[in-house]
Amino acid sequence: MTCCTIILNYDEATAPEREAGLEKAAAIIRRGGLVAFPTETVYGLGADALNPEAVGQIFTVKGRPADNPLIVHVADLDQAAALTTGWDDRAERLAAAFWPGPLTLVLPRADGFPDITTAGLSTVGLRLPGHPVARALISQAERPIAAPSANLSGGPSPTRAEHVIADLNDKVPMIITAGDCRVGIESTVLDLTLETPEILRPGFVTAGAIFEKTGIRVTMDPALNTARQNYAESGWKPKAPGMKYRHYAPKAEVIVLRGPAERIGPEMKRLCQIETAAGKQVVEWRLNELSPEKAAFELFDRLRRADLEGADIILAGTVSQTDGDLSFAVMNRLLKSAGYHVIDL
Ligand code: TXA
Ligand code: MG
């Protein structure tokens, strides 16, 4: 693999360093290399979306299953429209309301798209990210950029500079860091190929916000409400291929305590005493005391930190969530990290 990754700390760089760094990154993308870069959701690992060899390297570096399609990041609406045969009024309204931002639109892919980018699907997920560094990189590369989250497959998505460096240093030619990602969980993935659009992966842009801003009603992929950990045996089949993998799994065992706050506290204390007495190192998370925004912002960092601190068990207290709001998106990630181990109180 690549040795000696160039790391550009964008926040601390001078204006000329930023300019030279972005130029370098764009050149790496143009000649088929990989660059990790910040977005407003999580860090991404980018390659030229139209270059099959470049995209192939993303799968290799991450250890990503070949059946999991990549989101293609664009610099503007024209570039998005050129990558699909289905840019319609709904797409236009959604883009006007939420782009640049944490919403991915799944649409029929244009002819000539490399199969590897979309994992052979006839659709492509398009997103115009809100982070200025991401936007500058895509514009300067003059290519659409395929980018999954910049973690090794199976681990939590990186939301801080140190996460992306821990996972990818010396594995890619260049990493651009710019502090913490504002949102903290990945974009909402919305399938627009259906008559009623469907949320395949919940995120910061909620069904309620979509309706409020565009008048478009969307439903949730029913698989999102099925707490199954064994995809193969259950026949549970989410429409976004990536949603079927056990993601975000820390080394520690995660147990979700779900219910009213007045029950979570005592039960957490009880379980903590039992496990501590058994010699386990226990971490207690009172996510129920945080706003959904703050829980989203902190979740992946908490998972990584628990591992670094050598935790054996994470007890995660959480309020029961309602369909369609941000707490549902946070809960989706938490349940995956817990392998659906939930105690309902
Ligand atoms: O916020 C994000 O979306 C971040 C940043 C870097 O943009 N990216 C990200 O990519 O989370 P990734 O590859 O980790 O997750 C992409 C998800 C997967 O669950 C994948 O299966 C789904 O989107 N997806 C991508 N293209 C799709 C398509 N054409 N149809 C259905 N699902 C798709
Ligand atoms: Mg990912």
Short mmCIF file of N, CA, C and O in Angstrom, two decimals, residues 122-212:
data_model
loop_
_atom_site.label_atom_id
_atom_site.label_comp_id
_atom_site.label_asym_id
_atom_site.label_seq_id
_atom_site.Cartn_x
_atom_site.Cartn_y
_atom_site.Cartn_z
N SER A 122 -28.69 -0.40 -11.33
CA SER A 122 -29.05 0.49 -12.43
C SER A 122 -29.29 1.91 -11.91
O SER A 122 -29.67 2.80 -12.66
N THR A 123 -29.09 2.10 -10.61
CA THR A 123 -29.30 3.42 -10.01
C THR A 123 -27.98 3.96 -9.46
O THR A 123 -27.02 3.22 -9.29
N VAL A 124 -27.98 5.27 -9.19
CA VAL A 124 -26.80 5.89 -8.57
C VAL A 124 -27.27 6.83 -7.45
O VAL A 124 -28.29 7.52 -7.59
N GLY A 125 -26.53 6.83 -6.36
CA GLY A 125 -26.81 7.76 -5.26
C GLY A 125 -26.00 9.04 -5.46
O GLY A 125 -24.78 8.98 -5.59
N LEU A 126 -26.68 10.18 -5.52
CA LEU A 126 -26.00 11.46 -5.79
C LEU A 126 -26.13 12.39 -4.60
O LEU A 126 -27.20 12.49 -3.99
N ARG A 127 -25.03 13.08 -4.29
CA ARG A 127 -25.08 14.02 -3.17
C ARG A 127 -24.18 15.21 -3.44
O ARG A 127 -23.05 15.04 -3.90
N LEU A 128 -24.71 16.40 -3.14
CA LEU A 128 -23.92 17.63 -3.20
C LEU A 128 -23.62 18.02 -1.76
O LEU A 128 -24.50 18.51 -1.06
N PRO A 129 -22.40 17.74 -1.30
CA PRO A 129 -22.10 17.94 0.13
C PRO A 129 -21.99 19.42 0.49
O PRO A 129 -21.71 20.26 -0.36
N GLY A 130 -22.20 19.70 1.77
CA GLY A 130 -22.21 21.09 2.22
C GLY A 130 -20.87 21.60 2.70
O GLY A 130 -20.71 22.80 2.91
N HIS A 131 -19.89 20.72 2.90
CA HIS A 131 -18.61 21.18 3.45
C HIS A 131 -17.80 21.91 2.38
O HIS A 131 -17.63 21.38 1.28
N PRO A 132 -17.29 23.11 2.71
CA PRO A 132 -16.55 23.88 1.69
C PRO A 132 -15.34 23.14 1.13
O PRO A 132 -15.03 23.29 -0.07
N VAL A 133 -14.65 22.36 1.95
CA VAL A 133 -13.46 21.64 1.43
C VAL A 133 -13.90 20.57 0.42
O VAL A 133 -13.30 20.39 -0.63
N ALA A 134 -14.98 19.86 0.75
CA ALA A 134 -15.49 18.83 -0.17
C ALA A 134 -15.88 19.48 -1.50
O ALA A 134 -15.54 19.00 -2.58
N ARG A 135 -16.57 20.61 -1.41
CA ARG A 135 -17.04 21.27 -2.63
C ARG A 135 -15.87 21.77 -3.47
O ARG A 135 -15.85 21.63 -4.70
N ALA A 136 -14.88 22.35 -2.79
CA ALA A 136 -13.71 22.85 -3.52
C ALA A 136 -12.98 21.70 -4.21
O ALA A 136 -12.57 21.81 -5.37
N LEU A 137 -12.85 20.57 -3.51
CA LEU A 137 -12.13 19.43 -4.09
C LEU A 137 -12.86 18.90 -5.33
O LEU A 137 -12.23 18.64 -6.37
N ILE A 138 -14.18 18.76 -5.23
CA ILE A 138 -14.93 18.22 -6.38
C ILE A 138 -14.83 19.18 -7.57
O ILE A 138 -14.60 18.75 -8.71
N SER A 139 -15.00 20.48 -7.31
CA SER A 139 -14.91 21.44 -8.42
C SER A 139 -13.54 21.41 -9.06
O SER A 139 -13.41 21.40 -10.27
N GLN A 140 -12.51 21.42 -8.21
CA GLN A 140 -11.15 21.51 -8.78
C GLN A 140 -10.73 20.23 -9.48
O GLN A 140 -9.97 20.27 -10.44
N ALA A 141 -11.23 19.09 -9.00
CA ALA A 141 -10.90 17.82 -9.66
C ALA A 141 -11.61 17.73 -11.01
O ALA A 141 -11.20 16.98 -11.89
N GLU A 142 -12.69 18.48 -11.16
CA GLU A 142 -13.52 18.45 -12.37
C GLU A 142 -13.99 17.04 -12.69
O GLU A 142 -14.07 16.63 -13.84
N ARG A 143 -14.27 16.30 -11.61
CA ARG A 143 -14.79 14.94 -11.74
C ARG A 143 -15.84 14.75 -10.65
O ARG A 143 -15.67 15.29 -9.55
N PRO A 144 -16.88 13.95 -10.91
CA PRO A 144 -17.72 13.52 -9.80
C PRO A 144 -16.88 12.60 -8.90
O PRO A 144 -16.07 11.82 -9.42
N ILE A 145 -17.05 12.70 -7.60
CA ILE A 145 -16.20 11.92 -6.69
C ILE A 145 -17.02 10.88 -5.94
O ILE A 145 -17.94 11.21 -5.18
N ALA A 146 -16.68 9.61 -6.20
CA ALA A 146 -17.31 8.51 -5.45
C ALA A 146 -16.64 8.47 -4.09
O ALA A 146 -15.41 8.46 -4.01
N ALA A 147 -17.45 8.47 -3.03
CA ALA A 147 -16.83 8.46 -1.69
C ALA A 147 -17.71 7.79 -0.67
O ALA A 147 -18.78 8.29 -0.34
N PRO A 148 -17.26 6.66 -0.16
CA PRO A 148 -17.90 6.10 1.03
C PRO A 148 -17.31 6.78 2.25
O PRO A 148 -16.38 7.60 2.13
N SER A 149 -17.81 6.45 3.42
CA SER A 149 -17.20 6.95 4.65
C SER A 149 -15.75 6.45 4.71
O SER A 149 -15.45 5.35 4.26
N ALA A 150 -14.86 7.28 5.28
CA ALA A 150 -13.43 7.01 5.19
C ALA A 150 -12.91 6.13 6.32
O ALA A 150 -11.82 6.34 6.82
N ASN A 151 -13.70 5.14 6.70
CA ASN A 151 -13.27 4.18 7.73
C ASN A 151 -12.95 2.84 7.07
O ASN A 151 -13.32 2.60 5.92
N LEU A 152 -12.25 1.98 7.82
CA LEU A 152 -12.12 0.61 7.35
C LEU A 152 -13.49 -0.04 7.51
O LEU A 152 -14.21 0.25 8.47
N SER A 153 -13.88 -0.89 6.55
CA SER A 153 -15.23 -1.47 6.56
C SER A 153 -15.54 -2.14 7.89
O SER A 153 -14.70 -2.84 8.45
N GLY A 154 -16.75 -1.92 8.39
CA GLY A 154 -17.17 -2.57 9.63
C GLY A 154 -17.02 -1.68 10.85
O GLY A 154 -17.71 -1.86 11.84
N GLY A 155 -16.12 -0.71 10.79
CA GLY A 155 -15.92 0.18 11.94
C GLY A 155 -16.81 1.41 11.85
O GLY A 155 -17.48 1.63 10.85
N PRO A 156 -16.82 2.22 12.92
CA PRO A 156 -17.63 3.44 12.89
C PRO A 156 -17.10 4.43 11.85
O PRO A 156 -15.89 4.53 11.64
N SER A 157 -17.99 5.18 11.22
CA SER A 157 -17.57 6.22 10.28
C SER A 157 -16.74 7.26 11.02
O SER A 157 -16.99 7.56 12.18
N PRO A 158 -15.73 7.83 10.33
CA PRO A 158 -14.87 8.82 10.98
C PRO A 158 -15.51 10.20 11.01
O PRO A 158 -15.97 10.71 9.99
N THR A 159 -15.54 10.81 12.18
CA THR A 159 -16.13 12.14 12.31
C THR A 159 -15.11 13.17 12.80
O THR A 159 -15.43 14.34 12.93
N ARG A 160 -13.90 12.71 13.14
CA ARG A 160 -12.85 13.62 13.61
C ARG A 160 -11.56 13.30 12.85
O ARG A 160 -11.36 12.17 12.38
N ALA A 161 -10.67 14.31 12.80
CA ALA A 161 -9.40 14.13 12.08
C ALA A 161 -8.66 12.88 12.55
O ALA A 161 -8.17 12.09 11.75
N GLU A 162 -8.61 12.67 13.87
CA GLU A 162 -7.82 11.54 14.37
C GLU A 162 -8.42 10.19 13.95
O GLU A 162 -7.70 9.21 13.82
N HIS A 163 -9.74 10.14 13.72
CA HIS A 163 -10.35 8.89 13.27
C HIS A 163 -9.86 8.50 11.88
O HIS A 163 -9.52 7.35 11.62
N VAL A 164 -9.89 9.49 10.99
CA VAL A 164 -9.54 9.18 9.60
C VAL A 164 -8.04 8.88 9.50
O VAL A 164 -7.62 7.97 8.77
N ILE A 165 -7.24 9.57 10.31
CA ILE A 165 -5.79 9.29 10.29
C ILE A 165 -5.53 7.89 10.86
O ILE A 165 -4.74 7.11 10.30
N ALA A 166 -6.24 7.52 11.93
CA ALA A 166 -6.05 6.19 12.52
C ALA A 166 -6.37 5.09 11.50
O ALA A 166 -5.68 4.07 11.43
N ASP A 167 -7.42 5.29 10.70
CA ASP A 167 -7.84 4.24 9.77
C ASP A 167 -7.03 4.23 8.47
O ASP A 167 -6.82 3.16 7.89
N LEU A 168 -6.62 5.39 7.99
CA LEU A 168 -6.11 5.44 6.60
C LEU A 168 -4.68 5.93 6.42
O LEU A 168 -4.17 5.93 5.30
N ASN A 169 -4.02 6.35 7.51
CA ASN A 169 -2.65 6.83 7.34
C ASN A 169 -1.79 5.73 6.71
O ASN A 169 -1.89 4.56 7.10
N ASP A 170 -1.00 6.11 5.74
CA ASP A 170 -0.13 5.20 4.99
C ASP A 170 -0.88 4.21 4.11
O ASP A 170 -0.29 3.28 3.56
N LYS A 171 -2.18 4.40 3.95
CA LYS A 171 -2.94 3.53 3.04
C LYS A 171 -3.44 4.30 1.82
O LYS A 171 -3.89 3.69 0.86
N VAL A 172 -3.43 5.64 1.89
CA VAL A 172 -3.89 6.46 0.76
C VAL A 172 -2.88 7.58 0.53
O VAL A 172 -2.15 7.95 1.45
N PRO A 173 -2.84 8.16 -0.69
CA PRO A 173 -1.84 9.19 -0.96
C PRO A 173 -2.05 10.47 -0.14
O PRO A 173 -1.11 11.14 0.21
N MET A 174 -3.34 10.83 0.13
CA MET A 174 -3.54 12.13 0.79
C MET A 174 -4.79 12.13 1.67
O MET A 174 -5.81 11.54 1.32
N ILE A 175 -4.66 12.80 2.82
CA ILE A 175 -5.79 13.00 3.74
C ILE A 175 -5.90 14.50 4.01
O ILE A 175 -4.90 15.13 4.37
N ILE A 176 -7.09 15.05 3.81
CA ILE A 176 -7.32 16.45 4.21
C ILE A 176 -8.19 16.43 5.46
O ILE A 176 -9.27 15.81 5.47
N THR A 177 -7.72 17.06 6.53
CA THR A 177 -8.54 17.11 7.75
C THR A 177 -9.02 18.54 7.95
O THR A 177 -8.38 19.50 7.52
N ALA A 178 -10.18 18.65 8.61
CA ALA A 178 -10.72 19.97 8.96
C ALA A 178 -11.57 19.83 10.22
O ALA A 178 -12.76 20.17 10.22
N GLY A 179 -10.97 19.28 11.25
CA GLY A 179 -11.67 19.19 12.54
C GLY A 179 -12.84 18.22 12.52
O GLY A 179 -12.85 17.24 11.77
N ASP A 180 -13.83 18.51 13.36
CA ASP A 180 -14.96 17.60 13.56
C ASP A 180 -16.05 17.82 12.51
O ASP A 180 -16.32 18.95 12.11
N CYS A 181 -16.69 16.72 12.07
CA CYS A 181 -17.80 16.83 11.13
C CYS A 181 -19.03 17.29 11.90
O CYS A 181 -19.38 16.72 12.93
N ARG A 182 -19.69 18.29 11.37
CA ARG A 182 -20.78 18.97 12.07
C ARG A 182 -21.96 18.04 12.39
O ARG A 182 -22.51 18.06 13.49
N VAL A 183 -22.35 17.20 11.45
CA VAL A 183 -23.55 16.37 11.64
C VAL A 183 -23.22 15.11 12.45
O VAL A 183 -23.89 14.79 13.42
N GLY A 184 -22.21 14.37 12.01
CA GLY A 184 -21.76 13.22 12.80
C GLY A 184 -22.32 11.88 12.39
O GLY A 184 -21.77 10.85 12.77
N ILE A 185 -23.43 11.84 11.67
CA ILE A 185 -23.89 10.57 11.08
C ILE A 185 -24.05 10.79 9.57
O ILE A 185 -24.16 11.92 9.12
N GLU A 186 -24.06 9.69 8.83
CA GLU A 186 -24.04 9.79 7.38
C GLU A 186 -25.37 10.32 6.83
O GLU A 186 -26.39 10.31 7.50
N SER A 187 -25.31 10.72 5.53
CA SER A 187 -26.46 11.36 4.90
C SER A 187 -27.69 10.45 4.84
O SER A 187 -27.59 9.23 4.85
N THR A 188 -28.83 11.10 4.77
CA THR A 188 -30.10 10.40 4.50
C THR A 188 -30.04 9.90 3.05
O THR A 188 -29.71 10.67 2.15
N VAL A 189 -30.35 8.61 2.83
CA VAL A 189 -30.40 8.08 1.46
C VAL A 189 -31.87 7.92 1.06
O VAL A 189 -32.61 7.19 1.72
N LEU A 190 -32.26 8.65 0.00
CA LEU A 190 -33.66 8.68 -0.42
C LEU A 190 -33.79 8.11 -1.83
O LEU A 190 -33.18 8.62 -2.78
N ASP A 191 -34.58 7.05 -1.96
CA ASP A 191 -34.78 6.40 -3.27
C ASP A 191 -35.89 7.12 -4.02
O ASP A 191 -37.07 7.08 -3.62
N LEU A 192 -35.50 7.77 -5.12
CA LEU A 192 -36.47 8.53 -5.92
C LEU A 192 -36.95 7.75 -7.12
O LEU A 192 -37.64 8.30 -7.97
N THR A 193 -36.60 6.47 -7.22
CA THR A 193 -37.03 5.70 -8.39
C THR A 193 -38.44 5.14 -8.17
O THR A 193 -39.03 4.57 -9.08
N LEU A 194 -38.96 5.27 -6.94
CA LEU A 194 -40.28 4.73 -6.62
C LEU A 194 -41.32 5.83 -6.73
O LEU A 194 -41.00 7.01 -6.64
N GLU A 195 -42.58 5.40 -6.89
CA GLU A 195 -43.64 6.39 -7.01
C GLU A 195 -43.72 7.24 -5.73
O GLU A 195 -43.81 8.46 -5.79
N THR A 196 -43.69 6.55 -4.58
CA THR A 196 -43.54 7.27 -3.31
C THR A 196 -42.10 7.09 -2.87
O THR A 196 -41.68 5.96 -2.59
N PRO A 197 -41.32 8.16 -2.82
CA PRO A 197 -39.90 8.01 -2.46
C PRO A 197 -39.74 7.37 -1.08
O PRO A 197 -40.59 7.56 -0.20
N GLU A 198 -38.65 6.63 -0.94
CA GLU A 198 -38.47 5.88 0.29
C GLU A 198 -37.10 6.19 0.90
O GLU A 198 -36.09 6.22 0.18
N ILE A 199 -37.07 6.40 2.20
CA ILE A 199 -35.80 6.59 2.90
C ILE A 199 -35.16 5.22 3.14
O ILE A 199 -35.74 4.37 3.82
N LEU A 200 -34.00 5.01 2.52
CA LEU A 200 -33.31 3.71 2.66
C LEU A 200 -32.35 3.73 3.84
O LEU A 200 -32.03 2.70 4.41
N ARG A 201 -31.82 4.92 4.14
CA ARG A 201 -30.96 5.09 5.32
C ARG A 201 -31.36 6.39 5.99
O ARG A 201 -31.31 7.45 5.36
N PRO A 202 -31.79 6.36 7.26
CA PRO A 202 -32.20 7.60 7.91
C PRO A 202 -30.98 8.45 8.24
O PRO A 202 -29.90 7.93 8.50
N GLY A 203 -31.17 9.77 8.23
CA GLY A 203 -30.06 10.68 8.52
C GLY A 203 -30.58 11.99 9.05
O GLY A 203 -31.72 12.08 9.52
N PHE A 204 -29.76 13.02 8.93
CA PHE A 204 -30.09 14.33 9.48
C PHE A 204 -31.32 14.94 8.80
O PHE A 204 -32.11 15.65 9.42
N VAL A 205 -31.46 14.70 7.49
CA VAL A 205 -32.64 15.19 6.77
C VAL A 205 -33.77 14.17 6.98
O VAL A 205 -33.70 13.05 6.51
N THR A 206 -34.78 14.58 7.73
CA THR A 206 -35.83 13.63 8.13
C THR A 206 -37.03 13.69 7.18
O THR A 206 -37.19 14.64 6.40
N ALA A 207 -37.88 12.67 7.28
CA ALA A 207 -39.10 12.63 6.47
C ALA A 207 -39.94 13.88 6.73
O ALA A 207 -40.50 14.48 5.80
N GLY A 208 -39.99 14.30 8.00
CA GLY A 208 -40.77 15.48 8.37
C GLY A 208 -40.23 16.73 7.70
O GLY A 208 -40.98 17.55 7.16
N ALA A 209 -38.90 16.87 7.70
CA ALA A 209 -38.29 18.06 7.09
C ALA A 209 -38.53 18.05 5.58
O ALA A 209 -38.76 19.11 4.97
N ILE A 210 -38.49 16.87 4.97
CA ILE A 210 -38.71 16.78 3.52
C ILE A 210 -40.12 17.24 3.18
O ILE A 210 -40.34 18.04 2.26
N PHE A 211 -41.07 16.77 3.96
CA PHE A 211 -42.46 17.17 3.69
C PHE A 211 -42.65 18.67 3.92
O PHE A 211 -43.25 19.37 3.10
N GLU A 212 -42.08 19.12 5.01
CA GLU A 212 -42.25 20.54 5.37
C GLU A 212 -41.66 21.45 4.29
O GLU A 212 -42.27 22.45 3.91
#
